[in-house]
Coordinates of N, CA, C and O in Angstrom, one line a residue:
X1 N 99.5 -13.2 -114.2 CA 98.4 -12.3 -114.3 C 98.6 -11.1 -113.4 O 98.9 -11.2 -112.3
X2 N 98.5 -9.5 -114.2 CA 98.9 -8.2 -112.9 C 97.7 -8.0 -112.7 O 97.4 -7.2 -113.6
X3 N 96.8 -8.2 -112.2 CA 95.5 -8.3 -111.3 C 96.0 -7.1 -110.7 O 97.0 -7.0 -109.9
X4 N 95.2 -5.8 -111.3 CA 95.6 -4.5 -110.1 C 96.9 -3.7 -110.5 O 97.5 -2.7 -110.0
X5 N 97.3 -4.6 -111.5 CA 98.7 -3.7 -111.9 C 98.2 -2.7 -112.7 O 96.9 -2.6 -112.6
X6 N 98.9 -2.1 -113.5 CA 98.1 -1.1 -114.8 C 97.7 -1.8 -115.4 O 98.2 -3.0 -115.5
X7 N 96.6 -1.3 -116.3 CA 96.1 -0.1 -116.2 C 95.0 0.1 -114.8 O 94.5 1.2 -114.4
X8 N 94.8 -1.2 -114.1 CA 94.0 -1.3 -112.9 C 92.6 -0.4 -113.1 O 92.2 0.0 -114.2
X9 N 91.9 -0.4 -111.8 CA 91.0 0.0 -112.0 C 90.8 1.5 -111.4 O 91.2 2.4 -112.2
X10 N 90.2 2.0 -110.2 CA 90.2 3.0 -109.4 C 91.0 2.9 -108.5 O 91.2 3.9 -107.8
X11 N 91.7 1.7 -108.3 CA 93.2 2.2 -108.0 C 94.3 1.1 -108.8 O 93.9 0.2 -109.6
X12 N 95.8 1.4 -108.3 CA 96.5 0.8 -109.3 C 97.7 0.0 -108.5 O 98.2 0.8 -107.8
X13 N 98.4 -1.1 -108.3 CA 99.5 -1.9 -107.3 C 100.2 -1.5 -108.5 O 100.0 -1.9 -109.6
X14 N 101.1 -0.7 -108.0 CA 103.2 -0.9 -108.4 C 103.8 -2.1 -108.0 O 104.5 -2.1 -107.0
X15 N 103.5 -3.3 -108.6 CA 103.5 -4.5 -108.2 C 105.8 -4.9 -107.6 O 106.4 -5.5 -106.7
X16 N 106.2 -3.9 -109.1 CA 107.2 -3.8 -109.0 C 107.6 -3.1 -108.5 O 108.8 -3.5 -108.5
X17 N 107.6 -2.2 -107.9 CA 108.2 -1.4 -107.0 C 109.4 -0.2 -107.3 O 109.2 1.0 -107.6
X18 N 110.2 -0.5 -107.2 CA 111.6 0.5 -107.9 C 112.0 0.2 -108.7 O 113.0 0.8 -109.2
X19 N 111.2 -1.4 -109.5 CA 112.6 -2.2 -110.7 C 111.4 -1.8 -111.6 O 110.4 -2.5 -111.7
X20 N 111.6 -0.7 -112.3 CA 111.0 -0.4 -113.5 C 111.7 0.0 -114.6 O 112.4 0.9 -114.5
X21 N 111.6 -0.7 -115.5 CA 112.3 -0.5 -116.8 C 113.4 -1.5 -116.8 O 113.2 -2.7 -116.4
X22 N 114.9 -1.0 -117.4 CA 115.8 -1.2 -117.2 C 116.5 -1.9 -115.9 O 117.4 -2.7 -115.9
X23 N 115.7 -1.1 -114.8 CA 116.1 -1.7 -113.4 C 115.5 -3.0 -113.0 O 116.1 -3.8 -112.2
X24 N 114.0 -3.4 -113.8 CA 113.8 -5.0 -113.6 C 114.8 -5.7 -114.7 O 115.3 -6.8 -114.3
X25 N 115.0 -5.3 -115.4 CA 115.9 -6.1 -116.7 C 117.2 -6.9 -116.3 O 117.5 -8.0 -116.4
X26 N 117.9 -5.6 -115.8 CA 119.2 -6.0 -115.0 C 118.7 -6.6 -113.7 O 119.1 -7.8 -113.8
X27 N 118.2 -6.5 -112.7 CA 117.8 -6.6 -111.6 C 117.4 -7.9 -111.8 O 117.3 -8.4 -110.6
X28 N 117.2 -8.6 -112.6 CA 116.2 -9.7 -112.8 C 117.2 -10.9 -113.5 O 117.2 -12.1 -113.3
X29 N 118.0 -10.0 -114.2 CA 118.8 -11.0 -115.3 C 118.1 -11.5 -116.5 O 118.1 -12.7 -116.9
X30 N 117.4 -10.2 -117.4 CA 116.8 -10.5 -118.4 C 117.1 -10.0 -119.4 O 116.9 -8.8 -119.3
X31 N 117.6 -10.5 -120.7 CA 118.2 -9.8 -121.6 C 117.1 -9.4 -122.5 O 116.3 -10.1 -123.1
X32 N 117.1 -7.8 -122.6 CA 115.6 -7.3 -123.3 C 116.4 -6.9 -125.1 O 117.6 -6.6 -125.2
X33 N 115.8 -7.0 -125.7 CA 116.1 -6.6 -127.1 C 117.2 -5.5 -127.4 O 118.4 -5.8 -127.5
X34 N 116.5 -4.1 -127.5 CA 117.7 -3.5 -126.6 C 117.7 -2.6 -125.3 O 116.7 -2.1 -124.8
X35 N 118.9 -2.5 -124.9 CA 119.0 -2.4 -123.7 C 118.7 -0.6 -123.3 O 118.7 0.1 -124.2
X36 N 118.6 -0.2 -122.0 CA 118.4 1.1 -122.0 C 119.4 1.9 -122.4 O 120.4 1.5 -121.8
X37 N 119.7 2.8 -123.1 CA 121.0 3.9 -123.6 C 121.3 3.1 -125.0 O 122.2 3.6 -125.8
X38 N 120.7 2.0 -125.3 CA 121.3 2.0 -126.8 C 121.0 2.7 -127.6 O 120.1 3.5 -127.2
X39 N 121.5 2.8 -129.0 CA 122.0 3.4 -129.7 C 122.7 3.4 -130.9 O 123.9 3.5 -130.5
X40 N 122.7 3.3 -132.0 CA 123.4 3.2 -133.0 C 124.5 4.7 -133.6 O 124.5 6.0 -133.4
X41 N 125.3 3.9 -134.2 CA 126.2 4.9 -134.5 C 126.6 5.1 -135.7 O 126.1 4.3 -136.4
X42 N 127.7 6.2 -136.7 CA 128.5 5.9 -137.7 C 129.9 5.7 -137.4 O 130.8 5.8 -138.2
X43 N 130.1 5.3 -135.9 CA 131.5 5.0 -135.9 C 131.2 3.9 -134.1 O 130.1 3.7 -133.6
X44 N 132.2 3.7 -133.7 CA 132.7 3.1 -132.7 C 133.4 4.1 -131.7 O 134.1 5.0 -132.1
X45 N 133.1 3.9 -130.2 CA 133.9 4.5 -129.2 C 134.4 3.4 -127.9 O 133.9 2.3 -127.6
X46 N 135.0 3.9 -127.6 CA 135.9 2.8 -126.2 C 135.8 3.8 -124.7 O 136.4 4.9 -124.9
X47 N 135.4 3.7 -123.6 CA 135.3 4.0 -122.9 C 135.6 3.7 -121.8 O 135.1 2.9 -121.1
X48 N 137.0 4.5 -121.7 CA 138.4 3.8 -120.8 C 138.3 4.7 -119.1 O 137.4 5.6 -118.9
X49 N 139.3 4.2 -118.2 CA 140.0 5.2 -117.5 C 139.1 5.8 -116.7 O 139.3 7.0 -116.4
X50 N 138.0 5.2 -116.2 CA 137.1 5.8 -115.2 C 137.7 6.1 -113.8 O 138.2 5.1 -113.3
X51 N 137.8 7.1 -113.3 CA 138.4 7.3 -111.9 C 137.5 8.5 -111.1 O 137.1 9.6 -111.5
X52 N 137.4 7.8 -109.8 CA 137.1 9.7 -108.9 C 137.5 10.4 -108.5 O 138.6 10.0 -108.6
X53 N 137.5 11.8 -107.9 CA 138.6 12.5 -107.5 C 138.8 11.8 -106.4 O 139.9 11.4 -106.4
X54 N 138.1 11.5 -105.6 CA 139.1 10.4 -104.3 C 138.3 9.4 -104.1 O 137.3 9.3 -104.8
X55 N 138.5 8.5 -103.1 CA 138.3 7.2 -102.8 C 137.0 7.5 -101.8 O 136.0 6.9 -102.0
X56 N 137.0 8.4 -100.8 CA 136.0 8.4 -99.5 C 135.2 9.6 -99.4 O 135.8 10.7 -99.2
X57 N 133.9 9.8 -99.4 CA 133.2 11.0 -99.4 C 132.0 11.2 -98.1 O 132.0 10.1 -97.4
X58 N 131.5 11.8 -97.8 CA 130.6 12.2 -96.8 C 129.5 12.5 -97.6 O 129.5 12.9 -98.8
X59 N 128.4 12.4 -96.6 CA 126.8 12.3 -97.7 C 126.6 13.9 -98.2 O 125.7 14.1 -99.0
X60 N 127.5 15.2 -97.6 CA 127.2 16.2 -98.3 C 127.9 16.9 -99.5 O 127.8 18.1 -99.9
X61 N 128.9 15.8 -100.0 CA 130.0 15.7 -100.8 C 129.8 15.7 -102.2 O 129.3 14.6 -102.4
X62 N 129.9 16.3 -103.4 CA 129.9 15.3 -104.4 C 131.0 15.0 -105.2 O 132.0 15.6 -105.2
X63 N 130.8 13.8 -106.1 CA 131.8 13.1 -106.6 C 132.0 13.3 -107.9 O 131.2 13.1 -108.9
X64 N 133.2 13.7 -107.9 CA 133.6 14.3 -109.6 C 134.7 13.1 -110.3 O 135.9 12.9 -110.1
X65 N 134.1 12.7 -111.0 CA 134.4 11.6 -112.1 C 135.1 11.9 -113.2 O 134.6 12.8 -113.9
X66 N 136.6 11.4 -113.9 CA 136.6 11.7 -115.1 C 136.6 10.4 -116.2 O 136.6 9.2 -115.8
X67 N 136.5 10.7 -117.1 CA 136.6 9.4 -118.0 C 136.8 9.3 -118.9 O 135.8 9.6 -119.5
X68 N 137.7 8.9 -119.8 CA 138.2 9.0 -121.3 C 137.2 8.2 -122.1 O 136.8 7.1 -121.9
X69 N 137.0 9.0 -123.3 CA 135.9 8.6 -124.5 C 136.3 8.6 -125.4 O 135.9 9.4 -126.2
X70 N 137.6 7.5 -125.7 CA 138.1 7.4 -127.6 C 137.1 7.6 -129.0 O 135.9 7.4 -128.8
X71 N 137.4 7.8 -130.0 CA 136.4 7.6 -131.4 C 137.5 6.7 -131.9 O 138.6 7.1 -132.3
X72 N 136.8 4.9 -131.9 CA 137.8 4.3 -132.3 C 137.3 4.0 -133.6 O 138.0 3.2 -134.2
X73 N 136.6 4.4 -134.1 CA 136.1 4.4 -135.7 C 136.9 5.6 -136.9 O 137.7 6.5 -136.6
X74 N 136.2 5.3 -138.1 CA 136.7 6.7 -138.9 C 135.6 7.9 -139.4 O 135.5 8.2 -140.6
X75 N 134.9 8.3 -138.4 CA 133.7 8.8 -138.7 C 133.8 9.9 -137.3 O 134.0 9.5 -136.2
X76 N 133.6 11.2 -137.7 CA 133.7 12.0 -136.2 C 132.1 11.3 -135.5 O 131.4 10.6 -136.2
X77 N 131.9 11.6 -134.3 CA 130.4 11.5 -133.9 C 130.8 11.7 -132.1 O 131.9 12.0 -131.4
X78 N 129.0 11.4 -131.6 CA 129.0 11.9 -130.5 C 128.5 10.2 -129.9 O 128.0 9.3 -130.5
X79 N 129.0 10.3 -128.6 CA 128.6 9.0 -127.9 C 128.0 9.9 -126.5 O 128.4 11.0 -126.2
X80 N 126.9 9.2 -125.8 CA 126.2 9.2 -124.2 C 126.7 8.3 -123.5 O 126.2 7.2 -123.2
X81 N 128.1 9.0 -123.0 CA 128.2 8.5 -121.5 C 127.5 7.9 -120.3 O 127.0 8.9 -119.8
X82 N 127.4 7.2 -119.8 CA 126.0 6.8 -118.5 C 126.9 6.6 -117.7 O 128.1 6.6 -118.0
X83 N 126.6 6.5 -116.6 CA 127.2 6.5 -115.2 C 126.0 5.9 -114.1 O 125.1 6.5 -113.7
X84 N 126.4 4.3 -113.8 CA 125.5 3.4 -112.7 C 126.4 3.4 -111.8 O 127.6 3.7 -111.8
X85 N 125.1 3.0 -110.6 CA 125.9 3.3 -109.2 C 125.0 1.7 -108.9 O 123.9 1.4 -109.4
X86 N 125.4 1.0 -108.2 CA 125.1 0.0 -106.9 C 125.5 -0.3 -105.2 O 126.5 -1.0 -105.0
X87 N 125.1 0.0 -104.6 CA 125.5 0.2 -103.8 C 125.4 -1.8 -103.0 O 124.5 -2.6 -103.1
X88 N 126.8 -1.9 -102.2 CA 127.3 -3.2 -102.1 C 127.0 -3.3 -100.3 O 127.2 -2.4 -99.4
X89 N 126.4 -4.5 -100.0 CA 126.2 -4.7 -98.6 C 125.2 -4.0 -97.8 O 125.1 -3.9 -96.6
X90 N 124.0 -3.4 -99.2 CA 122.8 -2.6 -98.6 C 121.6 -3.2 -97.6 O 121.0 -4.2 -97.6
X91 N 121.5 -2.5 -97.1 CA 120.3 -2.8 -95.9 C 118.7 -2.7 -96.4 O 117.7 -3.0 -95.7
X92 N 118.7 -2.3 -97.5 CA 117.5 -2.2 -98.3 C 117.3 -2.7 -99.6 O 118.1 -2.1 -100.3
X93 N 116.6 -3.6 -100.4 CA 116.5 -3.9 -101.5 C 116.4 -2.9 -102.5 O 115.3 -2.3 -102.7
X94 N 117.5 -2.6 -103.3 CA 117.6 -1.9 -104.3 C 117.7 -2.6 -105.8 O 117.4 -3.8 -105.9
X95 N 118.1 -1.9 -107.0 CA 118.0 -2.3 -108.0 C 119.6 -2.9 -108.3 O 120.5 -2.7 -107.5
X96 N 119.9 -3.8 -109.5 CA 121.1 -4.0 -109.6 C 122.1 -2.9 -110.0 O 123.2 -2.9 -109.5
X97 N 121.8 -2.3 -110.7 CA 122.5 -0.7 -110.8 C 121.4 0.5 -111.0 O 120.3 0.1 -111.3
X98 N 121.6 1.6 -110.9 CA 120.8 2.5 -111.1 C 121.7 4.1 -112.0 O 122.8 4.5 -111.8
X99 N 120.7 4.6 -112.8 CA 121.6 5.7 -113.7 C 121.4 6.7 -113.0 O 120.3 7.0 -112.7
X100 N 122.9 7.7 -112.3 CA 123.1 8.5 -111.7 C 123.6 9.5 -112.7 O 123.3 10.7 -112.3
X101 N 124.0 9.4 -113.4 CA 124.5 10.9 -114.4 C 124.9 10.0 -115.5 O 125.1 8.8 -115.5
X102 N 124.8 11.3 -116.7 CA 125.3 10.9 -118.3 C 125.4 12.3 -118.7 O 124.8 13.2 -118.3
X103 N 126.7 12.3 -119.9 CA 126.8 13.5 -120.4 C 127.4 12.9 -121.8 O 128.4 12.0 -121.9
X104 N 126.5 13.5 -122.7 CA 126.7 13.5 -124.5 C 128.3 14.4 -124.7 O 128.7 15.4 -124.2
X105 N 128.9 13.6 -125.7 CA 130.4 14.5 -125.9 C 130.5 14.0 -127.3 O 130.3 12.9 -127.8
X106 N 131.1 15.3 -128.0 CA 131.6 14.7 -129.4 C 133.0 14.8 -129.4 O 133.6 15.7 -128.9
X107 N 133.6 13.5 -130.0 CA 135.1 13.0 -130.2 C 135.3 13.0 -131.9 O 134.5 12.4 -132.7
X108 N 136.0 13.5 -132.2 CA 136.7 13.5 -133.5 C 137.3 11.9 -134.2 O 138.1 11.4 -133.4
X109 N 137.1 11.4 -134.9 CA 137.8 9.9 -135.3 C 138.8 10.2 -134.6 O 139.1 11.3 -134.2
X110 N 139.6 8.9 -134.4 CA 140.6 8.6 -133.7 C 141.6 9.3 -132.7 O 142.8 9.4 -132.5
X111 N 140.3 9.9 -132.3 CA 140.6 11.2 -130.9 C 140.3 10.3 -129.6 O 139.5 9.3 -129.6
X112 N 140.9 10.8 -128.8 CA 140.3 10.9 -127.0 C 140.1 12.1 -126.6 O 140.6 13.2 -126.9
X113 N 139.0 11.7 -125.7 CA 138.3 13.1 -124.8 C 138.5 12.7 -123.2 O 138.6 11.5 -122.8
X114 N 138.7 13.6 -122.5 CA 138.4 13.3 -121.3 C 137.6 14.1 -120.8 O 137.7 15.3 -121.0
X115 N 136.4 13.5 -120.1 CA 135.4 14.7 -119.3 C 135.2 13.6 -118.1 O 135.4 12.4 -117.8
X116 N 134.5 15.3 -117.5 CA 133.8 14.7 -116.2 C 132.7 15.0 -115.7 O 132.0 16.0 -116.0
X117 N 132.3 14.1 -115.0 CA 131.1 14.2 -114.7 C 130.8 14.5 -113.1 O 131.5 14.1 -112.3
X118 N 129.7 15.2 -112.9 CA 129.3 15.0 -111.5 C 128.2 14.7 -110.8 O 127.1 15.0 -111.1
X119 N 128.4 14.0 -109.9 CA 127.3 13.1 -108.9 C 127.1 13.6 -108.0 O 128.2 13.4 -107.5
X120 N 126.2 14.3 -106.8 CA 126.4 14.3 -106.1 C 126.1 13.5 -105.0 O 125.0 13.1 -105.1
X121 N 126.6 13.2 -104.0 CA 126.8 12.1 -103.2 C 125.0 11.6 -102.8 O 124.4 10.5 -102.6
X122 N 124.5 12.7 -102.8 CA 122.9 12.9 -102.2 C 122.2 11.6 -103.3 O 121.4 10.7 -102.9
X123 N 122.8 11.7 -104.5 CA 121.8 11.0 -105.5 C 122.1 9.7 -105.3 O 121.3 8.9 -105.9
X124 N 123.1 9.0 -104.5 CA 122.7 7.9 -103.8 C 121.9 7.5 -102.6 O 122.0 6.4 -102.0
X125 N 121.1 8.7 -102.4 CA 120.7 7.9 -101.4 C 119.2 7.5 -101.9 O 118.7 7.9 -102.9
X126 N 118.4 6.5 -100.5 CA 117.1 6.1 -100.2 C 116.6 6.6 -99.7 O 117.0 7.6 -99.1
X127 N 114.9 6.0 -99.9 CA 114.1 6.7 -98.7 C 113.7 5.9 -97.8 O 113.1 4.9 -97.8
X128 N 114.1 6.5 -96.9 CA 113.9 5.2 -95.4 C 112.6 5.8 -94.8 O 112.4 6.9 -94.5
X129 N 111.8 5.0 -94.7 CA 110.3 5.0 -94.4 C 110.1 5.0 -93.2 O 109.2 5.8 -93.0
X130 N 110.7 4.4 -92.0 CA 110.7 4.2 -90.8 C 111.6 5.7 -90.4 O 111.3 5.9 -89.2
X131 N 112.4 6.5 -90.6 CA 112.4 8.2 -90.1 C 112.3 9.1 -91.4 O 113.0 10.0 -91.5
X132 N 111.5 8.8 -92.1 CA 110.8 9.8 -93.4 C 111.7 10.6 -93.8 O 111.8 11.8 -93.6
X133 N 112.5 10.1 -94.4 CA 113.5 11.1 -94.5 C 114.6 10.4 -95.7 O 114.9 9.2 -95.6
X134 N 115.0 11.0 -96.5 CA 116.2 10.6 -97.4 C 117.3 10.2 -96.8 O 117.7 10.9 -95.9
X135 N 117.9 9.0 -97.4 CA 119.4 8.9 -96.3 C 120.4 8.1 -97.5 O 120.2 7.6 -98.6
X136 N 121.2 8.2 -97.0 CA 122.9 7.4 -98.0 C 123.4 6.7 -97.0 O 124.1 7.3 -96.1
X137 N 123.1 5.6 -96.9 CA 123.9 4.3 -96.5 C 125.2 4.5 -96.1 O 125.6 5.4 -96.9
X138 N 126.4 4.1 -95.2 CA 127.6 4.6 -95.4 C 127.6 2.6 -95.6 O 127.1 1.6 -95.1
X139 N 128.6 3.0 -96.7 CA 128.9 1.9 -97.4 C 129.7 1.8 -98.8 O 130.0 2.9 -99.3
X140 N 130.0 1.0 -99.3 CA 131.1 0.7 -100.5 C 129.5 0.9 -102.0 O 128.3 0.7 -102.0
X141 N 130.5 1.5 -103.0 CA 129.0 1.6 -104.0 C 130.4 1.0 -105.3 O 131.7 1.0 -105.1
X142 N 129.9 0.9 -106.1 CA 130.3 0.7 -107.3 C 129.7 1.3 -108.3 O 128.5 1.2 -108.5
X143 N 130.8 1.9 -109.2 CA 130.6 3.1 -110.4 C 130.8 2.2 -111.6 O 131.9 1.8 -111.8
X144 N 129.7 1.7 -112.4 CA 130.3 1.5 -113.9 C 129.7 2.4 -114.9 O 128.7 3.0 -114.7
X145 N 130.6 2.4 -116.2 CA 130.1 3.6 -117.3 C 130.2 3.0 -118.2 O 130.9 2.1 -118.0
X146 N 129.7 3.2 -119.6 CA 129.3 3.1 -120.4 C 128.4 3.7 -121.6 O 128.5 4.9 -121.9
X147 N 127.4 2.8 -122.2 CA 127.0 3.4 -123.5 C 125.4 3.0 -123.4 O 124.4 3.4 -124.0
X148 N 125.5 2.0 -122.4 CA 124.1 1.8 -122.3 C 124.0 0.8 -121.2 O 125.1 0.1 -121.2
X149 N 123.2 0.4 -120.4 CA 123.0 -0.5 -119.1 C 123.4 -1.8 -119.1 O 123.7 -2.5 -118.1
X150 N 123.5 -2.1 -120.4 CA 124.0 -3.2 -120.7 C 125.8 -3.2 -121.3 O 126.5 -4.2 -121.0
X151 N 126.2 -2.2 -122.1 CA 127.5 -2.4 -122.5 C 128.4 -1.1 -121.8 O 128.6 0.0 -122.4
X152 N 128.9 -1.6 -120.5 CA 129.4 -1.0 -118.9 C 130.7 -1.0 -119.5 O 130.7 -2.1 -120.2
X153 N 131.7 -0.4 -119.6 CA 133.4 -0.7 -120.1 C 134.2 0.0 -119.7 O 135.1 0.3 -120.4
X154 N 134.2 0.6 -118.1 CA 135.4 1.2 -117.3 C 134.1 1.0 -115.8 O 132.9 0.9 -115.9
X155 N 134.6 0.9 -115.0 CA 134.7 0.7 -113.4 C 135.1 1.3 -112.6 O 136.2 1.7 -112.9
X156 N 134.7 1.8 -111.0 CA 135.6 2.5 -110.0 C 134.4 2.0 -109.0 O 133.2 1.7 -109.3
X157 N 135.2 2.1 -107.5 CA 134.4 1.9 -106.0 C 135.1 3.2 -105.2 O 136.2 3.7 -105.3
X158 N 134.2 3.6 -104.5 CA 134.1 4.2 -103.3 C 133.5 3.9 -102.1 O 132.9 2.8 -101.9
X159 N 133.6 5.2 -101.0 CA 133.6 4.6 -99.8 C 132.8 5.7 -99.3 O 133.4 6.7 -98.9
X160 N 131.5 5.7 -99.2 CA 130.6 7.0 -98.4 C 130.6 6.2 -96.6 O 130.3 5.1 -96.2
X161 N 131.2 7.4 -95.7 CA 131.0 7.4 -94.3 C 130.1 8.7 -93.9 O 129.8 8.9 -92.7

């Protein structure tokens, strides 16, 4: 029973907190119908070769990503890239991944593309309540990409100090 959840009355409890949507789904381990960024297509893509430009960044840094986007079908089309971040050994309850960037690209049938994407280091961070202020953890995060929250198919970690 959300007693006070929405639509509530004159006022409203965010019972859930930051796991809304997609972020309770994963966060929870719940397989929803479909998943956030799905999508249908007239062809097939593979989404290889995720890397960053380096390994270690500072919180005023950002992180330029590239990533190869095959069309392994026979149909030209466009696929949405997504880009999740989790951050590993956090001091605050966060979501199990969260969407940091996506960029739409059209590949030709049995083409590869490579693009990139950019993050900037800031969009990982929290809000720490106790000095009001936005902050980035220094800590290990993990990058996966894909097509949608659920179908992740290239990987990378870094190192924010």
């Amino acid at each position: 029973h959300a007693t006070g959840n929405f639509p509530g009355d004159s006022t409203v409890s965010y019972g859930e907190k930051l796991l809304v949507g997609y972020r309770w789904f994963d966060t929870k381990n719940i397989e929803p119908l479909y998943p956030f960024g799905y999508g249908l297509s007239y062809t097939t893509f593979d989404i290889k070769s995720a890397q960053p430009d380096r390994e270690v960044y500072a919180a005023a840094d950002t992180i330029y990503l590239s990533v190869e986007v095959a069309n392994t079908g026979k149909q030209d089309g466009k696929e949405v890239v997504q880009v999740y971040s989790s951050a590993r050994d956090s001091k605050v309850d966060r979501p199990a991944k969260e969407l940091k960037g996506f960029q739409k690209v059209f590949v030709p049938a049995g083409e590869t593309k490579t693009i990139s994407i950019a993050i900037p280091v800031m969009e990982l961070a929290y809000y720490n309540v106790v000095k009001g202020a936005w902050e980035v953890e220094s800590t290990a995060y993990e990058f996966s990409i894909g097509n949608s929250s659920r179908n992740l198919q290239a990987s990378f970690s870094i190192q924010v100090e």
